[in-house]
Coordinates of C-alpha atoms in Angstrom, one line a residue:
X1 CA -0.7 16.1 15.3
X2 CA 2.3 14.1 14.0
X3 CA 5.0 14.3 16.8
X4 CA 8.4 12.7 16.7
X5 CA 10.5 11.2 19.4
X6 CA 14.0 12.4 20.2
X7 CA 15.4 9.3 18.6
X8 CA 13.5 10.0 15.3
X9 CA 14.7 13.6 15.3
X10 CA 18.3 12.4 15.8
X11 CA 17.9 10.0 12.9
X12 CA 16.5 12.8 10.8
X13 CA 19.6 14.9 11.5
X14 CA 21.7 12.1 10.0
X15 CA 19.6 11.4 6.9
X16 CA 18.3 14.8 5.9
X17 CA 20.4 16.4 3.2
X18 CA 22.4 19.5 4.1
X19 CA 22.0 22.6 2.1
X20 CA 25.4 22.2 0.4
X21 CA 24.4 18.7 -0.7
X22 CA 21.1 20.0 -2.0
X23 CA 22.8 22.8 -4.0
X24 CA 25.2 20.4 -5.5
X25 CA 22.7 17.9 -6.7
X26 CA 20.3 20.6 -8.0
X27 CA 23.1 22.2 -10.0
X28 CA 23.9 19.0 -11.8
X29 CA 20.2 18.2 -12.4
X30 CA 19.6 21.7 -13.9
X31 CA 22.7 21.2 -16.1
X32 CA 21.3 17.9 -17.4
X33 CA 17.8 19.3 -17.9
X34 CA 19.2 22.2 -20.0
X35 CA 21.2 19.8 -22.1
X36 CA 18.0 17.7 -22.8
X37 CA 15.9 20.8 -23.6
X38 CA 18.5 22.2 -25.9
X39 CA 18.5 19.0 -28.0
X40 CA 15.2 20.2 -29.7
X41 CA 13.9 16.6 -29.8
X42 CA 12.8 15.9 -26.2
X43 CA 11.7 17.8 -23.0
X44 CA 13.7 17.1 -19.9
X45 CA 12.2 16.3 -16.5
X46 CA 13.8 15.3 -13.2
X47 CA 11.9 12.5 -11.5
X48 CA 12.3 10.3 -8.5
X49 CA 13.2 11.3 -4.9
X50 CA 15.4 14.2 -5.9
X51 CA 12.5 15.9 -7.7
X52 CA 10.2 15.1 -4.7
X53 CA 12.6 16.2 -2.1
X54 CA 12.5 12.8 -0.4
X55 CA 16.1 11.6 -1.0
X56 CA 18.4 10.5 1.8
X57 CA 21.7 12.3 2.5
X58 CA 24.5 10.5 0.7
X59 CA 22.3 9.2 -2.2
X60 CA 24.0 10.2 -5.4
X61 CA 21.2 9.2 -7.9
X62 CA 19.6 11.5 -10.4
X63 CA 16.9 10.3 -12.8
X64 CA 16.4 12.5 -15.8
X65 CA 13.5 11.6 -18.2
X66 CA 13.6 12.7 -21.8
X67 CA 9.9 13.1 -22.8
X68 CA 9.1 12.5 -26.5
X69 CA 5.9 13.2 -28.5
X70 CA 3.3 10.4 -28.0
X71 CA 2.9 10.0 -31.8
X72 CA 6.6 9.1 -32.3
X73 CA 7.3 5.5 -33.2
X74 CA 8.8 3.2 -30.6
X75 CA 11.8 2.5 -32.8
X76 CA 12.5 6.2 -33.3
X77 CA 12.1 6.9 -29.6
X78 CA 14.6 4.2 -28.6
X79 CA 17.1 5.2 -31.3
X80 CA 17.0 9.0 -30.4
X81 CA 16.9 8.3 -26.7
X82 CA 20.1 6.3 -26.8
X83 CA 21.8 8.8 -29.1
X84 CA 20.8 11.8 -26.9
X85 CA 21.8 9.9 -23.7
X86 CA 25.2 9.1 -25.2
X87 CA 25.7 12.7 -26.3
X88 CA 24.9 14.2 -22.9
X89 CA 27.1 11.7 -21.0
X90 CA 30.0 12.3 -23.4
X91 CA 29.5 16.1 -23.2
X92 CA 30.0 16.1 -19.5
X93 CA 32.8 13.6 -19.4
X94 CA 30.8 10.8 -17.8
X95 CA 31.5 7.2 -18.2
X96 CA 28.3 5.5 -19.4
X97 CA 26.7 2.2 -20.3
X98 CA 23.5 1.3 -22.1
X99 CA 21.0 -0.7 -20.2
X100 CA 18.1 -2.7 -21.4
X101 CA 15.0 -3.8 -19.5
X102 CA 11.2 -4.0 -20.2
X103 CA 11.1 -0.3 -20.9
X104 CA 13.0 1.5 -23.7
X105 CA 16.8 1.2 -23.5
X106 CA 18.5 4.0 -21.6
X107 CA 21.9 5.4 -20.7
X108 CA 23.4 5.1 -17.2
X109 CA 26.3 7.5 -16.6
X110 CA 28.5 8.8 -13.9
X111 CA 28.5 12.6 -14.1
X112 CA 30.1 14.9 -11.6
X113 CA 30.1 12.1 -9.1
X114 CA 26.4 11.3 -9.5
X115 CA 24.9 8.1 -10.8
X116 CA 22.6 9.4 -13.6
X117 CA 19.9 7.6 -15.6
X118 CA 18.9 9.3 -18.9
X119 CA 15.6 7.6 -19.7
X120 CA 13.4 8.2 -22.8
X121 CA 9.7 8.0 -22.4
X122 CA 6.5 9.2 -24.0
X123 CA 4.9 12.5 -22.9
X124 CA 1.4 11.0 -22.7
X125 CA -1.5 13.1 -21.5
X126 CA -2.5 10.7 -18.7
X127 CA -1.3 7.4 -17.2
X128 CA -4.2 5.5 -18.8
X129 CA -2.5 6.0 -22.2
X130 CA 1.0 4.8 -21.4
X131 CA 2.9 3.3 -24.2
X132 CA 6.0 2.1 -22.3
X133 CA 6.5 0.9 -18.7
X134 CA 8.1 4.2 -17.6
X135 CA 5.6 6.6 -19.0
X136 CA 3.7 6.8 -15.7
X137 CA 6.8 7.8 -13.8
X138 CA 6.3 11.6 -14.5
X139 CA 2.8 11.3 -13.2
X140 CA 4.1 9.7 -10.0
X141 CA 6.5 12.6 -9.5
X142 CA 3.8 15.3 -10.1
X143 CA 1.4 13.5 -7.7
X144 CA 3.9 13.3 -4.9
X145 CA 5.1 16.9 -5.5
X146 CA 1.5 18.1 -5.1
X147 CA 0.6 16.1 -2.0
X148 CA 3.8 15.5 0.0
X149 CA 4.2 19.0 1.5
X150 CA 5.2 18.8 5.1
X151 CA 5.7 15.1 5.2
X152 CA 9.1 14.9 3.5
X153 CA 10.9 14.1 6.7
X154 CA 8.5 11.3 7.5
X155 CA 9.3 9.8 4.1
X156 CA 13.0 9.9 5.0
X157 CA 12.3 8.1 8.3
X158 CA 10.2 5.4 6.4
X159 CA 12.9 4.9 3.8
X160 CA 15.7 4.6 6.4
X161 CA 13.6 2.3 8.6
X162 CA 12.9 0.1 5.5
X163 CA 16.5 0.0 4.4
X164 CA 17.7 -0.9 7.9
X165 CA 15.1 -3.7 8.0
X166 CA 16.1 -5.1 4.6
X167 CA 12.8 -4.5 3.0
X168 CA 13.6 -1.4 0.9
X169 CA 13.7 -2.0 -2.9
X170 CA 11.3 -3.3 -5.5
X171 CA 13.9 -5.3 -7.4
X172 CA 13.2 -9.0 -7.8
X173 CA 16.0 -9.9 -5.4
X174 CA 14.6 -7.8 -2.5
X175 CA 10.9 -8.0 -3.2
X176 CA 10.3 -5.1 -0.9
X177 CA 9.1 -1.5 -0.8
X178 CA 9.9 1.0 -3.6
X179 CA 10.5 4.6 -2.8
X180 CA 7.2 5.6 -4.4
X181 CA 5.4 3.1 -2.2
X182 CA 7.0 4.5 0.9
X183 CA 5.8 8.0 -0.1
X184 CA 2.2 6.8 -0.7
X185 CA 2.0 5.0 2.6
X186 CA 3.3 8.1 4.5
X187 CA 0.6 10.1 2.7
X188 CA -2.1 7.6 3.5
X189 CA -1.4 7.6 7.3
X190 CA -0.2 11.2 7.7
X191 CA 3.3 10.5 8.9
X192 CA 5.9 7.9 9.8
X193 CA 4.7 6.9 13.2
X194 CA 1.0 6.6 12.3
X195 CA 2.2 4.4 9.4
X196 CA 4.3 2.1 11.7
X197 CA 1.5 1.9 14.2
X198 CA -1.0 0.9 11.5
X199 CA 1.5 -1.5 9.9
X200 CA 1.8 -3.7 13.0
X201 CA -1.8 -4.9 12.6
X202 CA -1.7 -5.4 8.8
X203 CA -2.7 -8.8 7.5
X204 CA -1.9 -10.5 4.2
X205 CA -4.1 -9.0 1.6
X206 CA -4.1 -5.5 3.2
X207 CA -5.6 -3.1 0.6
X208 CA -5.0 0.7 0.5
X209 CA -6.8 2.9 -2.1
X210 CA -5.6 6.4 -1.5
X211 CA -7.6 8.0 -4.4
X212 CA -10.7 5.8 -3.8
X213 CA -10.7 4.3 -7.3
X214 CA -12.4 1.1 -6.2
X215 CA -11.5 -0.5 -9.5
X216 CA -9.4 -3.6 -10.4
X217 CA -9.0 -6.3 -7.7
X218 CA -5.6 -7.7 -6.9
X219 CA -4.6 -10.8 -4.9
X220 CA -1.1 -9.7 -3.9
X221 CA 0.1 -9.8 -0.2
X222 CA -0.1 -6.0 -0.1
X223 CA -2.2 -3.9 -2.4
X224 CA -1.7 -0.2 -2.8
X225 CA -3.7 1.1 -5.7
X226 CA -1.7 3.6 -7.8
X227 CA -3.5 7.0 -7.5
X228 CA -2.5 7.9 -11.0
X229 CA -3.3 4.5 -12.5
X230 CA -6.1 2.4 -10.9
X231 CA -5.1 -0.7 -12.9
X232 CA -1.7 -0.9 -11.1
X233 CA -0.8 -2.2 -7.7
X234 CA 2.2 -0.1 -6.5
X235 CA 3.0 -2.8 -3.9
X236 CA 3.0 -5.7 -6.4
X237 CA 6.7 -6.3 -5.7
X238 CA 6.3 -6.9 -2.0
X239 CA 6.4 -10.6 -1.3
X240 CA 4.5 -12.4 1.5
X241 CA 7.7 -13.1 3.3
X242 CA 8.9 -9.4 3.2
X243 CA 5.5 -8.2 4.4
X244 CA 4.5 -10.6 7.1
X245 CA 7.9 -12.1 8.0
X246 CA 9.8 -8.8 8.0
X247 CA 7.9 -5.4 7.8
X248 CA 5.0 -6.2 10.1
X249 CA 7.3 -7.7 12.6
X250 CA 9.6 -4.7 12.4
X251 CA 6.6 -2.4 13.1
X252 CA 5.5 -4.5 16.1
X253 CA 9.0 -4.5 17.5
X254 CA 9.4 -0.7 17.0
X255 CA 6.0 0.0 18.7
X256 CA 6.5 -2.4 21.5
X257 CA 9.4 -0.6 23.1
X258 CA 10.8 2.9 23.2
X259 CA 12.1 4.0 19.8
X260 CA 15.5 2.5 19.2
X261 CA 18.1 3.9 16.8
X262 CA 19.0 0.3 15.9
X263 CA 15.8 0.2 13.8
X264 CA 17.3 2.8 11.6
X265 CA 21.0 2.1 11.9
X266 CA 21.4 -1.6 12.9
X267 CA 24.8 -2.5 14.4
X268 CA 27.2 -4.2 12.1
X269 CA 27.1 -8.0 12.3
X270 CA 30.5 -9.6 12.7
X271 CA 31.7 -11.8 9.9
X272 CA 31.0 -15.5 10.6
X273 CA 34.0 -17.8 10.3
X274 CA 33.8 -21.1 8.5
X275 CA 34.2 -23.0 11.8
X276 CA 31.3 -21.0 13.4
X277 CA 29.1 -21.7 10.4
X278 CA 29.9 -25.4 10.5
X279 CA 28.9 -25.4 14.2
X280 CA 25.6 -23.7 13.5
X281 CA 24.8 -26.3 10.7
X282 CA 25.8 -29.1 13.0
X283 CA 23.4 -27.8 15.7
X284 CA 20.6 -27.5 13.2
X285 CA 21.2 -31.0 12.0
X286 CA 20.5 -30.1 8.4
X287 CA 22.5 -30.3 5.2
X288 CA 23.4 -27.1 3.4
X289 CA 24.1 -27.3 -0.3
X290 CA 24.8 -24.6 -2.8
X291 CA 25.4 -24.3 -6.5
X292 CA 27.4 -21.3 -7.7
X293 CA 28.1 -20.1 -11.2
X294 CA 28.4 -16.8 -13.2
X295 CA 25.4 -15.7 -15.4
X296 CA 25.9 -16.4 -19.1
X297 CA 26.7 -13.1 -21.0
X298 CA 24.9 -11.1 -22.2
X299 CA 22.1 -12.3 -20.0
X300 CA 23.3 -10.6 -16.8
X301 CA 20.4 -8.3 -16.0
X302 CA 19.1 -9.3 -12.5
X303 CA 15.4 -8.7 -13.5
X304 CA 15.9 -11.3 -16.2
X305 CA 18.2 -13.7 -14.4
X306 CA 16.6 -13.9 -10.9
X307 CA 13.2 -15.3 -12.1
X308 CA 15.1 -17.9 -14.1
X309 CA 17.2 -18.8 -11.0
X310 CA 14.1 -19.2 -8.8
X311 CA 12.3 -21.4 -11.4
X312 CA 15.5 -23.5 -11.6
X313 CA 15.8 -23.8 -7.9
X314 CA 12.1 -24.7 -7.5
X315 CA 12.6 -27.4 -10.2
X316 CA 15.6 -28.9 -8.5
X317 CA 13.8 -28.9 -5.1
X318 CA 10.8 -30.6 -6.7
X319 CA 13.0 -33.3 -8.2
X320 CA 14.7 -34.0 -4.9
X321 CA 11.5 -34.2 -3.0
X322 CA 9.9 -36.6 -5.5
X323 CA 12.8 -38.9 -4.9
X324 CA 12.6 -39.0 -1.2
X325 CA 14.7 -36.1 0.0
X326 CA 13.2 -33.6 2.4
X327 CA 13.9 -29.9 2.0
X328 CA 13.4 -27.4 4.8
X329 CA 13.9 -24.3 2.5
X330 CA 15.5 -23.1 -0.6
X331 CA 16.4 -19.9 -2.3
X332 CA 18.3 -18.3 -5.1
X333 CA 20.3 -15.1 -5.2
X334 CA 22.4 -13.1 -7.7
X335 CA 25.1 -11.2 -6.0
X336 CA 28.4 -9.7 -7.2
X337 CA 27.7 -11.0 -10.7
X338 CA 27.4 -14.6 -9.5
X339 CA 24.4 -16.8 -9.1
X340 CA 23.8 -19.0 -6.1
X341 CA 21.2 -21.8 -5.7
X342 CA 20.8 -22.7 -2.0
X343 CA 19.2 -25.7 -0.3
X344 CA 18.8 -26.6 3.4
X345 CA 17.8 -30.2 3.6
X346 CA 16.3 -32.1 6.5
X347 CA 17.0 -35.4 4.8
X348 CA 20.0 -35.3 2.4
X349 CA 21.0 -39.0 2.4
X350 CA 18.9 -42.1 1.6
X351 CA 19.8 -45.8 1.7
X352 CA 21.3 -46.9 -1.6
X353 CA 18.3 -49.1 -2.5
X354 CA 16.0 -46.1 -1.9
X355 CA 17.7 -43.7 -4.3
X356 CA 15.6 -43.5 -7.5
X357 CA 17.3 -40.5 -9.2
X358 CA 18.9 -41.3 -12.5
X359 CA 21.4 -38.8 -13.5
X360 CA 22.1 -38.5 -17.2
X361 CA 25.5 -37.4 -18.5
X362 CA 25.6 -33.7 -19.3
X363 CA 26.9 -33.2 -22.8
X364 CA 28.5 -29.8 -23.3
X365 CA 28.2 -28.2 -26.8

């Protein structure tokens, strides 16, 4: 039997949506679905945590997919999807932008105070026949809807726990746990606490196959076979650092002591002053260097920019090390529409006769 502590019940009272909030988001979702269905070209479907009843109070995101016939050309789908998305956003007075990624372009709009994604996809018969990266999402929604019954609150705890620990999000900057992954893990272990208890003993290469596909092999730090697509690892986004250095340690800490609310709502960290930062660096005895610059328009999509930043940072680090400098660690981030390359160096100065780097003048076009 899956029992919860008083702390976990108290957390749930904070993160579980109240009925008024549920009614509000459902009304907007139904309005958007009706608009898609009335278009006559696509069939609407609400996907994501709202559809699965696993969204945290305060979240204002609604994902509406516009399903098109599988025999429609990609060009027609993209064109009609953008036109329909614009029309719906304009109809309800929402400010909107068009976004482009590896899947068909879509419209992101603010409607009635909600952040709405209007995404075109193909209404394929099964996930094995997907034609775009988002075609399997409806299958994810249907799978969770049919299996999650009674475990919705446990998913809320897992999501809040992951967010507080800094491991929630499958974007390239976070390299953590997607919402769908959290749901599947809760399903696998039958609740939040059994999941956390199991997580403390995970090792790199941990493999979970809920539907027992026993198909394709993966070499990622965490492997969770997608129950609707055996050729996909749902946990492919989870980095080794986020798994072993963060999530597993969080699980161990949570299980080692009485449940603490700080694991769900960590106390705010005070801002560090420049003087205090300088003192920390002095105590460490390392050199901290950063390069900051804005991304070059129109290439400002994090999923495109972040991999380039990491390759660039690794290249600079390699160049420095080949020339005698010693690097403790390095990283790259994109935040507030600026890019940062960060280096912590154990050796950041060499005798003049030892320096072999030759810097060529940079000629700007």
